PDB file of C-alpha atoms in Angstrom:
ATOM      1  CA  UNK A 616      69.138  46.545   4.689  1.00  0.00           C
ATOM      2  CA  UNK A 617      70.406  46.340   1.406  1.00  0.00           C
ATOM      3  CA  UNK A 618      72.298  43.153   1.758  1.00  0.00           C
ATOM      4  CA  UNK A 619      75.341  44.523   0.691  1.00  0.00           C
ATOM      5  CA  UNK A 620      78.299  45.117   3.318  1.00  0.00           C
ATOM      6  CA  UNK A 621      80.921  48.206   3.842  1.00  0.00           C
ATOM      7  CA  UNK A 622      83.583  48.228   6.023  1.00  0.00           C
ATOM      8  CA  UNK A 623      84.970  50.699   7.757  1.00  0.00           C
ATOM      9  CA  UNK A 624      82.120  52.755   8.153  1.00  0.00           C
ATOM     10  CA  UNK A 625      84.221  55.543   9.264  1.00  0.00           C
ATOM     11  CA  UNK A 626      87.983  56.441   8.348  1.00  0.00           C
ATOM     12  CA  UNK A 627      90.039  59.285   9.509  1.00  0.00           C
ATOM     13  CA  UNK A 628      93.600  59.528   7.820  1.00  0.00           C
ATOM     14  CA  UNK A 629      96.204  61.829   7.144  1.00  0.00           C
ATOM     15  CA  UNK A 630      97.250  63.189   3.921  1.00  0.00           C
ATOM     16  CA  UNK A 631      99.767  60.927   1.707  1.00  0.00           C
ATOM     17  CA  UNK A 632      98.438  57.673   3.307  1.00  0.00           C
ATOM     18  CA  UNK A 633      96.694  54.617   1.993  1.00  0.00           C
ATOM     19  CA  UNK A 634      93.558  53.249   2.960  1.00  0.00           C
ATOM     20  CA  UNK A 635      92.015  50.374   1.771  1.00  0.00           C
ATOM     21  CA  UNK A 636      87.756  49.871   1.500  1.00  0.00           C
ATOM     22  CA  UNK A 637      85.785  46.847   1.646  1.00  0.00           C
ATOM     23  CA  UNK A 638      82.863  45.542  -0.229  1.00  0.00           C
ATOM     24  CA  UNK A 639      80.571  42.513   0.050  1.00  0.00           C
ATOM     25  CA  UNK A 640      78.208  41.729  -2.593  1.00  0.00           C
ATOM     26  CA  UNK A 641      74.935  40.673  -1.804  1.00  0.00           C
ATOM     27  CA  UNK A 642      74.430  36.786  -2.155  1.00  0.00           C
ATOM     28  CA  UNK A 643      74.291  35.654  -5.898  1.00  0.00           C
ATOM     29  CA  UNK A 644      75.307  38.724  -7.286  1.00  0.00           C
ATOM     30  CA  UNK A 645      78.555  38.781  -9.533  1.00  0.00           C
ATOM     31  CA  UNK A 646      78.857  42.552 -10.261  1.00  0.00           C
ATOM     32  CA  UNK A 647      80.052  45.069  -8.155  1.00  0.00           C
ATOM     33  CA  UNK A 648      80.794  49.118  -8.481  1.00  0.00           C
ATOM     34  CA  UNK A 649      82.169  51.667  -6.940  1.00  0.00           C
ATOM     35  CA  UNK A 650      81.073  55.171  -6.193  1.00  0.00           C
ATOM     36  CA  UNK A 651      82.796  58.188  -4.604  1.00  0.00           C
ATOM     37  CA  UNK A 652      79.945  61.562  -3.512  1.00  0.00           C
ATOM     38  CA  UNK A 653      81.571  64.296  -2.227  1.00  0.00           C
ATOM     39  CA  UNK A 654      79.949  66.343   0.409  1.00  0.00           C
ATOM     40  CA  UNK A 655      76.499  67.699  -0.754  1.00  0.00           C
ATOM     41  CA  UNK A 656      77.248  66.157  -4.734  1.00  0.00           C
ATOM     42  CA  UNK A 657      75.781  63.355  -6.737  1.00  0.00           C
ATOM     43  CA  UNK A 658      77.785  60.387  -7.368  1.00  0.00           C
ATOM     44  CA  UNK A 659      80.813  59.204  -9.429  1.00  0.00           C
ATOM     45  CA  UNK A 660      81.044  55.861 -10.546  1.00  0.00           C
ATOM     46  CA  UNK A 661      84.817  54.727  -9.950  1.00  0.00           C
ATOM     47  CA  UNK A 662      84.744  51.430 -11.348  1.00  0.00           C
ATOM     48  CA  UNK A 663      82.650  48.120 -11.943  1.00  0.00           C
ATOM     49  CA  UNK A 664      83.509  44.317 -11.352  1.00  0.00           C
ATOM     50  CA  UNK A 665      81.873  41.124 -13.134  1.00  0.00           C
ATOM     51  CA  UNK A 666      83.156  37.768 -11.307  1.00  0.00           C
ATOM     52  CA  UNK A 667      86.599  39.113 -11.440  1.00  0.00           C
ATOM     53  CA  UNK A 668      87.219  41.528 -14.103  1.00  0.00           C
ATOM     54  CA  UNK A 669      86.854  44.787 -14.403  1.00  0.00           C
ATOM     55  CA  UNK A 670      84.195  46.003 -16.666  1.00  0.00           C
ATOM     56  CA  UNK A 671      83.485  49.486 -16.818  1.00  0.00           C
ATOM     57  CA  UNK A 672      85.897  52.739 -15.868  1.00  0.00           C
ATOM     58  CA  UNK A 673      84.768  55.853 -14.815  1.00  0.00           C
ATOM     59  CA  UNK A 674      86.779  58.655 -13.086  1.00  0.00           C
ATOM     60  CA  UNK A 675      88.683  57.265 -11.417  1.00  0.00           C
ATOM     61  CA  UNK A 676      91.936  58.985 -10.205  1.00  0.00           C
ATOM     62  CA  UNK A 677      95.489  56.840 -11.245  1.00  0.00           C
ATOM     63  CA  UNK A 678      95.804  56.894  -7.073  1.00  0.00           C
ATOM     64  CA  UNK A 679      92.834  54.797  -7.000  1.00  0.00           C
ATOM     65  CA  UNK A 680      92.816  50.820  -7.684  1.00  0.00           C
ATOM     66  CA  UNK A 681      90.325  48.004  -6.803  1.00  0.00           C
ATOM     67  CA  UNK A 682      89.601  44.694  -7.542  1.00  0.00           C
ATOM     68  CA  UNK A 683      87.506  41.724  -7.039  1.00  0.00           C
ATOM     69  CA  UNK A 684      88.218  38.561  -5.259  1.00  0.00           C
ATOM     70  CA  UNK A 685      87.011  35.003  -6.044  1.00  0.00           C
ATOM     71  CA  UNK A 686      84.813  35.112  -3.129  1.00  0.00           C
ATOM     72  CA  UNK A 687      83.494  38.276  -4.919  1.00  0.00           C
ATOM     73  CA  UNK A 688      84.334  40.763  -2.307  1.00  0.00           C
ATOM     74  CA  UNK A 689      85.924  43.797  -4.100  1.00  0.00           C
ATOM     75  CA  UNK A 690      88.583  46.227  -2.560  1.00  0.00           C
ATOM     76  CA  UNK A 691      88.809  49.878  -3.224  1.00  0.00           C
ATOM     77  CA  UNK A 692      92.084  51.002  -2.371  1.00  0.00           C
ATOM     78  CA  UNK A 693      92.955  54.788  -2.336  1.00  0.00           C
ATOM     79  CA  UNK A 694      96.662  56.432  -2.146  1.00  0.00           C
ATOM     80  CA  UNK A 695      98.543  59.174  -1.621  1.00  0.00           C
ATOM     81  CA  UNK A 696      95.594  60.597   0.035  1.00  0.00           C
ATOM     82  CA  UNK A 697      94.518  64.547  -0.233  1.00  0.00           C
ATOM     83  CA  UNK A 698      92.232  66.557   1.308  1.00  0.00           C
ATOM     84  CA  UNK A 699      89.911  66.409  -1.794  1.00  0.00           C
ATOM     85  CA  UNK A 700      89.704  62.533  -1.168  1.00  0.00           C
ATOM     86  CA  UNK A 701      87.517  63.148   1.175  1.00  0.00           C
ATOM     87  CA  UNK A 702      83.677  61.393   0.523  1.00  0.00           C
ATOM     88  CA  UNK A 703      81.611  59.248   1.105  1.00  0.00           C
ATOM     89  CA  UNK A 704      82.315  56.016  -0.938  1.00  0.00           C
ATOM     90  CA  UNK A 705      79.786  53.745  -1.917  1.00  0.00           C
ATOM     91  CA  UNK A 706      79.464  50.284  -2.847  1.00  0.00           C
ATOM     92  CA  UNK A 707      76.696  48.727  -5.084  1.00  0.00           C
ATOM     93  CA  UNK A 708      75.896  45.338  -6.121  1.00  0.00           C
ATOM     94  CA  UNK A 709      73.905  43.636  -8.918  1.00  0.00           C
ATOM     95  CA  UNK A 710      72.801  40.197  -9.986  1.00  0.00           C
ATOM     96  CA  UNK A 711      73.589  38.780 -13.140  1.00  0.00           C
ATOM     97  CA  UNK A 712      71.983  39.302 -16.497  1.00  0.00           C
ATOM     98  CA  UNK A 713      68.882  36.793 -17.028  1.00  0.00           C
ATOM     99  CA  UNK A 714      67.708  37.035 -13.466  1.00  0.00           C
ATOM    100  CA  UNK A 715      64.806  38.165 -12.118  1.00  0.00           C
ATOM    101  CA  UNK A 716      65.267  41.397 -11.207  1.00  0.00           C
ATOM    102  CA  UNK A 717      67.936  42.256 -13.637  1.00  0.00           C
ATOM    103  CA  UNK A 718      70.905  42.935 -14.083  1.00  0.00           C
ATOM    104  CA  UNK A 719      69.914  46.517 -14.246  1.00  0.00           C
ATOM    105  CA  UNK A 720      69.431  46.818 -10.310  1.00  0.00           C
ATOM    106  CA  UNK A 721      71.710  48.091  -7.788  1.00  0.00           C
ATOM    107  CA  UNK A 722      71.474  47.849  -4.352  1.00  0.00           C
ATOM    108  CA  UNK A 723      74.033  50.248  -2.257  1.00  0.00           C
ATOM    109  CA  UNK A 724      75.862  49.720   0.877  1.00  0.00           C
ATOM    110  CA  UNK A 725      75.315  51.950   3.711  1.00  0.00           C
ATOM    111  CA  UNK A 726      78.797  53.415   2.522  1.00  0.00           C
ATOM    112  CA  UNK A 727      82.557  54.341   4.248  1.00  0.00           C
ATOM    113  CA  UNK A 728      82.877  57.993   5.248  1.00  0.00           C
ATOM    114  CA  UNK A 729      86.267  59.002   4.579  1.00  0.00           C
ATOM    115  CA  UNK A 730      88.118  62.235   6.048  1.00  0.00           C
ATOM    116  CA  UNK A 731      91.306  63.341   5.182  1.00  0.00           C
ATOM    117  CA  UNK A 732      93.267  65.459   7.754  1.00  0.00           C
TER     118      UNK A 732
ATOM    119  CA  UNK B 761      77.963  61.052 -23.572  1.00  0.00           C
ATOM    120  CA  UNK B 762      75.163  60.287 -21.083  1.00  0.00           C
ATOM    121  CA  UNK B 763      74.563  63.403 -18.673  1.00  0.00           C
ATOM    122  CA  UNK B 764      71.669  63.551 -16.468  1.00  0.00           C
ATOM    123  CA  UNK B 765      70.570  67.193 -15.100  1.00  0.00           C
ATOM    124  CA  UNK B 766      68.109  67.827 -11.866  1.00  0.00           C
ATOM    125  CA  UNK B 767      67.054  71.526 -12.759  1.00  0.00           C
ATOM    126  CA  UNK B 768      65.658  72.475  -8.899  1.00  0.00           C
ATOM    127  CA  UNK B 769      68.532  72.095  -6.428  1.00  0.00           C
ATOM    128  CA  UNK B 770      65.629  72.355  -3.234  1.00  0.00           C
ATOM    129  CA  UNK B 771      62.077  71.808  -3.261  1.00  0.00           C
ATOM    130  CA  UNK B 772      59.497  71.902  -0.189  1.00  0.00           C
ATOM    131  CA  UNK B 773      56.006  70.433  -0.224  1.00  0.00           C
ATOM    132  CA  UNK B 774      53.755  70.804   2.738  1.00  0.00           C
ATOM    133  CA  UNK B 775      52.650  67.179   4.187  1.00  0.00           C
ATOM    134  CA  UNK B 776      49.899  65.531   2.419  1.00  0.00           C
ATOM    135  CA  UNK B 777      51.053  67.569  -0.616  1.00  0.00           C
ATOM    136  CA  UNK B 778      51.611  66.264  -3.911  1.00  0.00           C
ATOM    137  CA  UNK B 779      55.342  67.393  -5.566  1.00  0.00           C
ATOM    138  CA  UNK B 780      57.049  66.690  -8.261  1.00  0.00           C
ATOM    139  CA  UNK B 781      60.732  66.877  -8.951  1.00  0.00           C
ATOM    140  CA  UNK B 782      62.265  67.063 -12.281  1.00  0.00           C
ATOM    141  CA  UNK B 783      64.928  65.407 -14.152  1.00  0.00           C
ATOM    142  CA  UNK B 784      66.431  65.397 -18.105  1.00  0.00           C
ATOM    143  CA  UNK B 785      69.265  63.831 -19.945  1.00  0.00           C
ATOM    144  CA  UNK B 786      70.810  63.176 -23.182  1.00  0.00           C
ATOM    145  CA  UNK B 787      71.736  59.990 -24.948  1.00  0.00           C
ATOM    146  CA  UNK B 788      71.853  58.695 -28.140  1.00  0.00           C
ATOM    147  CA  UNK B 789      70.906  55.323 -26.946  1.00  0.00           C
ATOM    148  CA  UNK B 790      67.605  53.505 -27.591  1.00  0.00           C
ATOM    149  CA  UNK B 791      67.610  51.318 -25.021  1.00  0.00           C
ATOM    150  CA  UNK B 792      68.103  52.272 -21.335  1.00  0.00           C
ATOM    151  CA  UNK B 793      66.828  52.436 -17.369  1.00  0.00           C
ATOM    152  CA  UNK B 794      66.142  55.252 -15.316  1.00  0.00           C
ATOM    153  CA  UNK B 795      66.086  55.415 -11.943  1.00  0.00           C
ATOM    154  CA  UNK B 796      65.149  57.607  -9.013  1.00  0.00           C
ATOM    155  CA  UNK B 797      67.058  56.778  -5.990  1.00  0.00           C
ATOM    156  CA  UNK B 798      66.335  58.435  -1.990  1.00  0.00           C
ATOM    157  CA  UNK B 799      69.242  59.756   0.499  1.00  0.00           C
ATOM    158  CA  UNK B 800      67.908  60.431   3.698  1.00  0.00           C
ATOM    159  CA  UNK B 801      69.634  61.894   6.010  1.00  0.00           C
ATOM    160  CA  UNK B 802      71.483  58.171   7.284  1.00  0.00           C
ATOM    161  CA  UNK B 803      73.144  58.988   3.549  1.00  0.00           C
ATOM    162  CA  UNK B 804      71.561  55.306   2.544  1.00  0.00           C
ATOM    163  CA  UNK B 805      71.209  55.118  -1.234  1.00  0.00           C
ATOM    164  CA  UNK B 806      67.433  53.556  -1.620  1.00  0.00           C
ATOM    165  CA  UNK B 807      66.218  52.658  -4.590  1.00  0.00           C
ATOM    166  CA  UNK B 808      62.506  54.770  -5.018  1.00  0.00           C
ATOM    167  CA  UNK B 809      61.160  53.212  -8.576  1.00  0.00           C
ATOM    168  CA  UNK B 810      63.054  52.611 -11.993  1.00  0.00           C
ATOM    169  CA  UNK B 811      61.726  52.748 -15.692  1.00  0.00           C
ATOM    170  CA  UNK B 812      62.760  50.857 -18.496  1.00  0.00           C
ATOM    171  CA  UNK B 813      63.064  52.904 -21.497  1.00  0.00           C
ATOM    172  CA  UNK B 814      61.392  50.414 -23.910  1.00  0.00           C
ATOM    173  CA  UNK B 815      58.018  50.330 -21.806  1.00  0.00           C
ATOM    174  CA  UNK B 816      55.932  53.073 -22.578  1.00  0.00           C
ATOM    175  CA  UNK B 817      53.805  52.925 -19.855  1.00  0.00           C
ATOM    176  CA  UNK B 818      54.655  54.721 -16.930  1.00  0.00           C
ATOM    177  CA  UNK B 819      56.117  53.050 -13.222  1.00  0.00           C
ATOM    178  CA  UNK B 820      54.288  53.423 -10.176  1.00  0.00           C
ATOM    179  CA  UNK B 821      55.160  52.623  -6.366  1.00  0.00           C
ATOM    180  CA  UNK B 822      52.811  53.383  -4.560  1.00  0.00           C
ATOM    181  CA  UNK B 823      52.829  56.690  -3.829  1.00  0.00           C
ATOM    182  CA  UNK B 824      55.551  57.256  -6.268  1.00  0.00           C
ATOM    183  CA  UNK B 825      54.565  57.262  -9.814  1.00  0.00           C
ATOM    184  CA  UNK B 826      56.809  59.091 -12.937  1.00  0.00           C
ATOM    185  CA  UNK B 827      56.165  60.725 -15.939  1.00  0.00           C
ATOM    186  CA  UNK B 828      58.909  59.116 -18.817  1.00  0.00           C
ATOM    187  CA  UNK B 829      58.621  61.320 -22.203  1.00  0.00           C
ATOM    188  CA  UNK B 830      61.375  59.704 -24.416  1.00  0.00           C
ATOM    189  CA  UNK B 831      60.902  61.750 -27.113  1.00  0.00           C
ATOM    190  CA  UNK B 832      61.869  64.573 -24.720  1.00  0.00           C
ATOM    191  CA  UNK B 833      64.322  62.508 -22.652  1.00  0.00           C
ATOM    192  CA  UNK B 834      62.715  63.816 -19.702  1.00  0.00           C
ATOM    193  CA  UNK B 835      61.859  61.945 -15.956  1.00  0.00           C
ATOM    194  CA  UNK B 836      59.951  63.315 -13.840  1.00  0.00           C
ATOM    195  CA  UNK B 837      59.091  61.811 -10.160  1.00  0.00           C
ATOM    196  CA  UNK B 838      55.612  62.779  -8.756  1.00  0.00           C
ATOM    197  CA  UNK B 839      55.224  61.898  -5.003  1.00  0.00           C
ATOM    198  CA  UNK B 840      51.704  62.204  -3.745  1.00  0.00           C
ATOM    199  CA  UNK B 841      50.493  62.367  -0.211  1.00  0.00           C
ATOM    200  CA  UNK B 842      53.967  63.621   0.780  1.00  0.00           C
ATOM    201  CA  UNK B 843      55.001  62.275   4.423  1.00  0.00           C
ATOM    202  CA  UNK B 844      57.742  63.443   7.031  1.00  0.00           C
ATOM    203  CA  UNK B 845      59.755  60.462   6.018  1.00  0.00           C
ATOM    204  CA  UNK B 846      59.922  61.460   2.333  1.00  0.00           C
ATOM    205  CA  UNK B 847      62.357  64.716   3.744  1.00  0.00           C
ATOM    206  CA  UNK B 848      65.589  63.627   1.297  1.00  0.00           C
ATOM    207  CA  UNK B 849      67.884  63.778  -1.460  1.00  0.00           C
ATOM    208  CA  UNK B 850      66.626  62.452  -4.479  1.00  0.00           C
ATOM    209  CA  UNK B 851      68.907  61.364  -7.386  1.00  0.00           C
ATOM    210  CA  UNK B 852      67.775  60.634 -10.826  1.00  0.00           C
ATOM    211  CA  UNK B 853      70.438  58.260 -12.255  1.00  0.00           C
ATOM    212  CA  UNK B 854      70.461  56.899 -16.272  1.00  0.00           C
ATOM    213  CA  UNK B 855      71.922  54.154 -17.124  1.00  0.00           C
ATOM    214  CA  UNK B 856      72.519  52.033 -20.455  1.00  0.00           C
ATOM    215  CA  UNK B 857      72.683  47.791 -20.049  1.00  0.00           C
ATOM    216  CA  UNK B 858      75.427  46.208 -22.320  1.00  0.00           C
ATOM    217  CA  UNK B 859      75.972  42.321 -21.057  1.00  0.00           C
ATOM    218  CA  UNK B 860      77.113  42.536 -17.194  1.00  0.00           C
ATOM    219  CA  UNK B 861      78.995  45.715 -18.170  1.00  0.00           C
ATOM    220  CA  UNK B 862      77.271  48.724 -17.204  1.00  0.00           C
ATOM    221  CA  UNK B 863      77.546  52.478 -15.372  1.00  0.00           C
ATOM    222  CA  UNK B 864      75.149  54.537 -14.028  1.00  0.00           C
ATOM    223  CA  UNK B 865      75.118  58.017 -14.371  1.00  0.00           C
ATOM    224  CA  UNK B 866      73.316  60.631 -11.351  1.00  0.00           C
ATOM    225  CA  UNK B 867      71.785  64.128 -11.566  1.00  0.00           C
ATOM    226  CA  UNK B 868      73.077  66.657  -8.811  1.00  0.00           C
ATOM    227  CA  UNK B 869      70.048  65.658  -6.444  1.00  0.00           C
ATOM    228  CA  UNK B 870      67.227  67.529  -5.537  1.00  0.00           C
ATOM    229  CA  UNK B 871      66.670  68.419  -1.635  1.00  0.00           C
ATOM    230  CA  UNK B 872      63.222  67.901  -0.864  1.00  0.00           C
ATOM    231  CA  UNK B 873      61.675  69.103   2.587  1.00  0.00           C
ATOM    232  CA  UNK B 874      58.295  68.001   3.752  1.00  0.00           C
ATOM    233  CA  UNK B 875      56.909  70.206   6.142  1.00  0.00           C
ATOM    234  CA  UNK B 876      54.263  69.472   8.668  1.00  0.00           C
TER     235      UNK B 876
END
């Protein structure tokens, strides 16, 4: 157990909808990203969060937003769903820089299968 | 741009057996982390060992030990004494530190089977 927390673990939709994903950090850590693997592919990083502000972009679609509460949970949300939406979406946290450990660390979630119908 | 390639899409090692599963990239950066990261079959991403690109000596866990040649930007994970538990994807991933703002980039994964 990584620490960090995913809900749903499963989601079944229908194409055009909006679904929303959850993250919790594990304790202490300020930074959290986003990842989206497709069936049987590496991962894409989406996005990253620092205490609140977005930090780092990846490829993430213009139907995709997320953000990061004060209480440092972070929301992926995902619209006008299609077929191709469908993955696996992961979660990662990471302490801060100076700590032990590093800031170079991240530690996944067990992830939020998504299928679009 | 950082890319990070996994040149052997499947691999099989009989148990007890020593493989080892390979992994370049390119950057134009001096100072960065690699990582190899597990996917069993629960699709958990575990972290397996990590190098930092200014050490020149090489990480070890156990039985999981790489070989980092920065001159050739190349990664390599060497797992010894294979075991039925070691049957998994295994992503290389690269990733560059600026201050709390970072990405990391994965190869395509390597299957690995460990037969008995």
């Amino acid at each position: 157990d990584s620490g960090v927390t995913q809900t749903p673990k499963h989601l079944i939709t229908a194409t055009g909808q909006r679904v929303t994903l959850r993250c919790s950090p594990r304790s202490g850590d300020l930074s959290v990203y986003w990842y989206q693997q497709s069936l049987d592919q590496g991962l894409q990083f989406l996005i990253q969060y620092y205490n609140g502000e977005e930090r780092a972009k990846g490829n993430i679609l213009e139907r995709f937003s997320a953000q990061q509460f004060p209480d440092l949970h972070s929301e992926l949300n995902l619209s006008s769903l299609e077929l191709g939406d469908s993955a696996l979406y992961f979660c990662a946290s990471s302490p801060p820089s100076g700590l032990a450990g590093g800031q170079e660390t991240q530690y996944f979630g067990p992830g939020t299968r998504l299928l679009v119908l | 741009a950082q890319t990070v390639t996994q040149s052997q899409p499947e691999m099989s090692v009989q148990e007890a057996e020593t493989v080892t599963l390979s992994c370049t990239y390119d950057t134009s950066e001096n100072n960065y982390y690699l990582f190899w990261y597990k996917q069993p079959p629960s699709r958990q991403m575990i972290l397996v060992i990590r190098q930092e690109a200014y050490k020149q000596q090489n990480a070890t866990e156990n039985r999981f030990s790489v070989n980092f040649q920065k001159a050739a930007k190349s990664f390599s994970l060497k797992i010894s004494d294979s075991q039925l538990g070691d049957t998994a994807m295994y992503f290389c991933a690269f990733m560059t530190i600026y201050y709390n703002n970072n990405d990391m980039r994965f190869g395509a994964g390597t299957r690995l089977t460990v037969k008995p």
